[in-house]
Amino acid sequence: MRNRLAILATAAVLPLTGLTSLAAAGPAAADPNKATVTVTGRVADCENDASPVSVTITTSKEAQTDDSGTVTSNNRYSVTFKNIARKGRDAVATVTCKDDSYTDNFRIMRPADTSTTFTRNLEP
């Protein structure tokens, strides 16, 4: 009889323990060891005061373009790279306007914290 009570008590407590463990885990944080980095920032107008139409950032491994309405309406861009080395990767951003364009050279780095966002404002 004691064994049955012990088994029933254990069976009743185990599911509660599992729920507590899941609740304590919370949402997963980004892993700074991952090669995926999202580059975001503001974009300056071109020399002729024209709003940018697109932003293309090129590294030795990949190129990503943001030609969304956000670039034109808010002068903000966002592109995601999937292959950024631990030491970073040199990049060239090309900001294209209707009749003009400019470039900005920089290095994309993996953030030191658990974020996967690297901020870079682009200017001529």
XYZ file of C-alpha atoms in Angstrom:
124
model
C 0.000 0.000 0.000
C 2.850 2.405 0.844
C 4.509 1.670 -2.461
C 1.296 2.477 -4.317
C 0.976 5.819 -2.494
C 4.605 6.669 -3.258
C 4.118 5.855 -6.937
C 0.911 7.884 -7.135
C 2.530 10.868 -5.379
C 5.521 10.728 -7.725
C 3.255 10.444 -10.774
C 1.312 13.513 -9.621
C 4.435 15.637 -8.987
C 6.489 14.818 -12.123
C 4.257 16.665 -14.625
C 4.345 19.769 -12.417
C 8.141 19.662 -12.306
C 8.284 19.535 -16.105
C 5.984 22.550 -16.435
C 8.070 24.523 -13.956
C 11.245 23.743 -15.920
C 9.662 24.893 -19.182
C 8.346 28.081 -17.631
C 11.729 28.929 -16.128
C 13.527 28.454 -19.454
C 11.845 31.486 -21.086
C 12.539 32.611 -24.646
C 15.831 31.653 -26.245
C 18.385 34.422 -26.692
C 20.310 34.943 -29.917
C 23.634 33.140 -30.098
C 26.590 35.495 -30.743
C 28.463 32.535 -32.237
C 26.037 32.377 -35.171
C 27.128 33.855 -38.481
C 23.760 35.573 -39.145
C 23.830 39.350 -38.666
C 21.195 41.937 -39.615
C 22.679 45.289 -40.658
C 20.363 48.272 -40.108
C 20.621 52.019 -40.028
C 19.749 55.364 -41.534
C 20.594 56.408 -45.089
C 21.594 59.928 -46.074
C 20.127 61.458 -49.245
C 22.258 61.576 -52.357
C 24.201 64.689 -53.429
C 21.239 66.063 -55.414
C 18.990 65.793 -52.299
C 17.157 62.860 -53.857
C 15.828 60.180 -51.526
C 17.486 56.785 -51.780
C 15.704 54.066 -53.754
C 17.778 51.086 -52.606
C 20.709 49.998 -50.477
C 22.921 47.092 -51.534
C 25.624 45.825 -49.206
C 28.239 43.495 -50.654
C 30.808 41.347 -48.826
C 33.232 38.793 -50.242
C 30.659 36.057 -49.555
C 27.261 37.597 -50.325
C 25.290 40.667 -51.370
C 21.965 41.812 -49.937
C 19.640 44.572 -51.162
C 16.907 46.520 -49.407
C 14.696 48.207 -51.992
C 11.641 48.385 -49.765
C 9.506 51.462 -49.303
C 11.214 52.021 -45.949
C 14.383 53.121 -47.749
C 12.490 55.704 -49.821
C 10.007 56.921 -47.203
C 12.025 56.801 -43.951
C 15.656 56.703 -45.130
C 16.107 53.474 -43.143
C 17.378 50.109 -44.378
C 17.733 46.550 -43.110
C 19.516 43.570 -44.698
C 20.423 40.182 -43.245
C 23.679 38.328 -43.884
C 24.083 34.638 -43.121
C 27.860 34.321 -43.404
C 29.659 36.876 -41.205
C 32.986 35.545 -39.893
C 33.910 35.777 -36.193
C 36.419 38.532 -37.004
C 33.860 40.376 -39.142
C 33.739 40.945 -42.869
C 34.597 43.990 -45.007
C 31.576 45.443 -46.776
C 30.720 48.040 -49.389
C 27.310 49.696 -49.217
C 25.951 51.236 -52.403
C 23.107 53.699 -51.902
C 21.203 54.241 -55.134
C 18.997 57.245 -55.803
C 17.068 58.009 -58.982
C 19.926 59.816 -60.792
C 22.842 59.371 -58.410
C 24.528 56.943 -56.021
C 27.260 56.788 -53.418
C 29.252 54.123 -51.579
C 30.307 53.645 -47.972
C 32.999 51.157 -46.890
C 32.879 49.564 -43.441
C 33.331 46.282 -41.575
C 30.348 44.204 -40.475
C 30.992 42.736 -37.029
C 29.058 40.177 -35.033
C 27.579 41.944 -32.005
C 29.337 41.084 -28.732
C 26.056 40.594 -26.875
C 23.198 38.233 -27.708
C 21.782 40.607 -30.331
C 22.160 39.784 -34.014
C 21.816 43.406 -35.169
C 24.713 45.573 -36.335
C 23.890 49.272 -36.816
C 25.615 51.368 -39.485
C 24.382 54.722 -40.766
C 25.331 55.312 -44.414
C 26.616 58.658 -45.703
C 28.382 59.850 -48.853
